[in-house]
mmCIF file with all atom_site columns, C-alpha atoms in Angstrom:
data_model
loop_
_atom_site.group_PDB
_atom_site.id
_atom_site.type_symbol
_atom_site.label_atom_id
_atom_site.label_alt_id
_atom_site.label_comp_id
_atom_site.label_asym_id
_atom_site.label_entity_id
_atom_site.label_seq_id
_atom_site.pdbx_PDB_ins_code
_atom_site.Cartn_x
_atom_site.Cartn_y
_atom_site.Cartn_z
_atom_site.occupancy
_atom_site.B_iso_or_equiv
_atom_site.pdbx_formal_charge
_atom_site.auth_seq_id
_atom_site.auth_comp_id
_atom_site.auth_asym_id
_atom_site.auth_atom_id
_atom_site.pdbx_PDB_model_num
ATOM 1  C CA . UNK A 1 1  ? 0.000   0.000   0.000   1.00 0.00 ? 1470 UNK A CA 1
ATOM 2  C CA . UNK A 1 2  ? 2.876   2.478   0.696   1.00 0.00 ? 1471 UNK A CA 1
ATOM 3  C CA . UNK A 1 3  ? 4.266   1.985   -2.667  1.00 0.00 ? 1472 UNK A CA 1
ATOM 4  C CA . UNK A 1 4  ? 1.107   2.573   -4.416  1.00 0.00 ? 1473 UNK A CA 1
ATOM 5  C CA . UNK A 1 5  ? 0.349   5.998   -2.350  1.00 0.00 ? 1474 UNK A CA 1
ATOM 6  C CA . UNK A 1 6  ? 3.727   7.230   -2.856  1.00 0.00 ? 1475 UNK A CA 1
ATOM 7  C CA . UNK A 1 7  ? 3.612   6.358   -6.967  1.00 0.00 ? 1476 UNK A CA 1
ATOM 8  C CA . UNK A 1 8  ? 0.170   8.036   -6.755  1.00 0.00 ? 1477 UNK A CA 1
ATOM 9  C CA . UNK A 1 9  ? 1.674   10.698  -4.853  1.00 0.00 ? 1478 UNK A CA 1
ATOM 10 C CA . UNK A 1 10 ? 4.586   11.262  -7.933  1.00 0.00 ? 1479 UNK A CA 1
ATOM 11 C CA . UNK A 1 11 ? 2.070   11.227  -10.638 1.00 0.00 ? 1480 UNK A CA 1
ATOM 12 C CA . UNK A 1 12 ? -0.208  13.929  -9.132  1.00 0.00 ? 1481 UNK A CA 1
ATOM 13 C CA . UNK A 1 13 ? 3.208   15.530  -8.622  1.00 0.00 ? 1482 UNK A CA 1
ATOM 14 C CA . UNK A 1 14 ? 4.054   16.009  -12.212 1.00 0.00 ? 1483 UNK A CA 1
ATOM 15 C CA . UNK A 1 15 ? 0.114   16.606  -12.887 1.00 0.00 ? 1484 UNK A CA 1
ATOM 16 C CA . UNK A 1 16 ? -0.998  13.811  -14.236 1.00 0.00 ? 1485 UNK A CA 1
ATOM 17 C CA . UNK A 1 17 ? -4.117  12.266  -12.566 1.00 0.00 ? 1486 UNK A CA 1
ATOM 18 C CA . UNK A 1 18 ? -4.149  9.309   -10.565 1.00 0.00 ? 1487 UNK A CA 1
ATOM 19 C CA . UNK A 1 19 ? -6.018  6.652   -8.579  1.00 0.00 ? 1488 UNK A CA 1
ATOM 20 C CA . UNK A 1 20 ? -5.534  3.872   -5.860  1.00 0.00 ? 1489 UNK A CA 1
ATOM 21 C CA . UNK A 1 21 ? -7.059  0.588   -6.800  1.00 0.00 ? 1490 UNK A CA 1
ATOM 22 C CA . UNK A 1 22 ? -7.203  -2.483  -4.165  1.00 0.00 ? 1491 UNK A CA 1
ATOM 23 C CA . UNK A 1 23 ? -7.761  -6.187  -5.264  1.00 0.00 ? 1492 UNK A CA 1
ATOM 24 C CA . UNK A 1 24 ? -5.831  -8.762  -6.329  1.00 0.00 ? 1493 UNK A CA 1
ATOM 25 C CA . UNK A 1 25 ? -2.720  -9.628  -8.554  1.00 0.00 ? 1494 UNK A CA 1
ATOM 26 C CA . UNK A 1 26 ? -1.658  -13.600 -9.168  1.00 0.00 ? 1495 UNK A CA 1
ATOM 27 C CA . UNK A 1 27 ? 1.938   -13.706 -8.742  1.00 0.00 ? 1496 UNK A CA 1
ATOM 28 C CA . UNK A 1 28 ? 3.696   -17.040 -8.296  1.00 0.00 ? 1497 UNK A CA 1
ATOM 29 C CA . UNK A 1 29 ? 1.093   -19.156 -8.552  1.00 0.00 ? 1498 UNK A CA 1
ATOM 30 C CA . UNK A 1 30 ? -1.463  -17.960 -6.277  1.00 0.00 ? 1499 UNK A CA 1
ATOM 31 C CA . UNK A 1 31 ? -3.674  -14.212 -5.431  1.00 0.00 ? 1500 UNK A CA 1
ATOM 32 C CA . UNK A 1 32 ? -3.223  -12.042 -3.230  1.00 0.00 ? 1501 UNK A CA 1
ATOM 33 C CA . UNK A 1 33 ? -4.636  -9.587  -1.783  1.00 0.00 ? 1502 UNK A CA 1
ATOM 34 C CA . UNK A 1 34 ? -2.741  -6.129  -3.500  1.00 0.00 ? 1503 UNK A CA 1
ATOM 35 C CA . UNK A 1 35 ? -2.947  -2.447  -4.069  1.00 0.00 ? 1504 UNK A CA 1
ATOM 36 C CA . UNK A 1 36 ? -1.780  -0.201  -7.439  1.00 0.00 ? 1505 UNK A CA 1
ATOM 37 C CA . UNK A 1 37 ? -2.649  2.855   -8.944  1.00 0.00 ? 1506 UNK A CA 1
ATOM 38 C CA . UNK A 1 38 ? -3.722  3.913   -12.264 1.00 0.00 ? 1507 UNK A CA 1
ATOM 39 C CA . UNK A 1 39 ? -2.897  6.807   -14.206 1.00 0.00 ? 1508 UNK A CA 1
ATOM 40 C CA . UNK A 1 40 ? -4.778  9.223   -16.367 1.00 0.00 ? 1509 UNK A CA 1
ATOM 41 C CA . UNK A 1 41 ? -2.483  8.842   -20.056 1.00 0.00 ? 1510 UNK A CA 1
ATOM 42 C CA . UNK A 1 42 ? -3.733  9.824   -23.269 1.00 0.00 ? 1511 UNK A CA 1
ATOM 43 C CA . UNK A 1 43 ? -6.947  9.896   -22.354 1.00 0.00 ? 1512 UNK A CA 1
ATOM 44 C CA . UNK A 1 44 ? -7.185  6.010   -20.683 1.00 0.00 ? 1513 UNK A CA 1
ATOM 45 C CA . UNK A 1 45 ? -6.802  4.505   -17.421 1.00 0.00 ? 1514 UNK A CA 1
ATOM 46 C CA . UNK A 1 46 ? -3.221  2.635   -17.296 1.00 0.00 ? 1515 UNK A CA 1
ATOM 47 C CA . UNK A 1 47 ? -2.574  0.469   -14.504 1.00 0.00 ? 1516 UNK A CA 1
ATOM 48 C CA . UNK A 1 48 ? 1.129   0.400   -13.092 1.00 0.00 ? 1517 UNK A CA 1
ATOM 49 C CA . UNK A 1 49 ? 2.775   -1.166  -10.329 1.00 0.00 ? 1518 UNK A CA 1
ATOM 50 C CA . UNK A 1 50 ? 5.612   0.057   -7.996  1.00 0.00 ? 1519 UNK A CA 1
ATOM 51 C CA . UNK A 1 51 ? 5.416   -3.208  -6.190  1.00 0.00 ? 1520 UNK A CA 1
ATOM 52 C CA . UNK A 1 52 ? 5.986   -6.304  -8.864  1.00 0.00 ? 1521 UNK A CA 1
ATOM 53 C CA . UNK A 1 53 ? 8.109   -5.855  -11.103 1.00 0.00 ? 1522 UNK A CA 1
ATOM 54 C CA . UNK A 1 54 ? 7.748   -5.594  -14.818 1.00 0.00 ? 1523 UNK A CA 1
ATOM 55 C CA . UNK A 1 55 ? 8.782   -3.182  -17.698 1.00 0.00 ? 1524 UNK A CA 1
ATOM 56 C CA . UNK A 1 56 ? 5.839   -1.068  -18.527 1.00 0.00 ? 1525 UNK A CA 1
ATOM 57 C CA . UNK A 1 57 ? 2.499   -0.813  -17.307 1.00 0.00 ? 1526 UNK A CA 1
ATOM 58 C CA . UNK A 1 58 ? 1.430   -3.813  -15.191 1.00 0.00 ? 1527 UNK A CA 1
ATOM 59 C CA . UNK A 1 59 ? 0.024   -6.663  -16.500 1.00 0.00 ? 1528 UNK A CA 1
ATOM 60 C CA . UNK A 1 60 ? -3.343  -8.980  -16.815 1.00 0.00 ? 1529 UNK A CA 1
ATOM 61 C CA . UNK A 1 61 ? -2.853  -10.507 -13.682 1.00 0.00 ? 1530 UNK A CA 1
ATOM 62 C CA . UNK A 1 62 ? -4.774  -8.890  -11.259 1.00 0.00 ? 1531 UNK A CA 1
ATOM 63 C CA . UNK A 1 63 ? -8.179  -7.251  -10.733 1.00 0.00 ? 1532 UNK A CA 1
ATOM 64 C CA . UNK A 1 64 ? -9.691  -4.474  -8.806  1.00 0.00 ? 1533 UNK A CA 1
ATOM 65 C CA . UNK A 1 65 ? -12.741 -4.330  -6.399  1.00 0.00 ? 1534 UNK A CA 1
ATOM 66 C CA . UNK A 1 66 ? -12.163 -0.921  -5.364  1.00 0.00 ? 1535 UNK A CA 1
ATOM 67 C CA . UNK A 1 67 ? -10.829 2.382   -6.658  1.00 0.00 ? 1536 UNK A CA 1
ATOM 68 C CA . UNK A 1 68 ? -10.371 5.479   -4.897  1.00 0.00 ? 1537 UNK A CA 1
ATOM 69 C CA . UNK A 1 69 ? -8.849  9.237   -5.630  1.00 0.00 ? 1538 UNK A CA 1
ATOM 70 C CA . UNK A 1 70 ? -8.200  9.355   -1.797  1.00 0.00 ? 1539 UNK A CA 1
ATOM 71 C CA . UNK A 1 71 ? -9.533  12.458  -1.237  1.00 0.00 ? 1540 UNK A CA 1
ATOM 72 C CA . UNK A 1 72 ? -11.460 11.335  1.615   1.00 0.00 ? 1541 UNK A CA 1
#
């Protein structure tokens, strides 16, 4: 979770919008429970994660079942 507010955090920084999502991610061989965020790039939602590693934005393997803007 502290990787995904502070990547958040360093995309709002250089103004581009962002968002926390919370669900899952399959990573060697089973899910768990994960956050990442998403951010706001040519007009579309990309998903990235600071937490597994990858080049890119992150992959297929996960889904969300909550998204915030934490401004609450």
């Amino acid at each position: 979770a502290s990787y995904t507010t502070l990547l958040a955090a360093l995309f709002r920084a250089a103004g581009i919008p962002s968002r926390y999502n919370m669900g899952f991610v399959y990573m060697g061989g089973i899910w768990g429970g994960h956050a990442w965020p998403d951010a706001y790039v040519d007009g579309q939602w990309i998903p990235f994660d600071a937490a597994v590693n990858g080049e890119g934005s992150a992959d297929a393997a996960r889904f969300s079942f909550g998204v915030t803007s934490l401004k609450n």
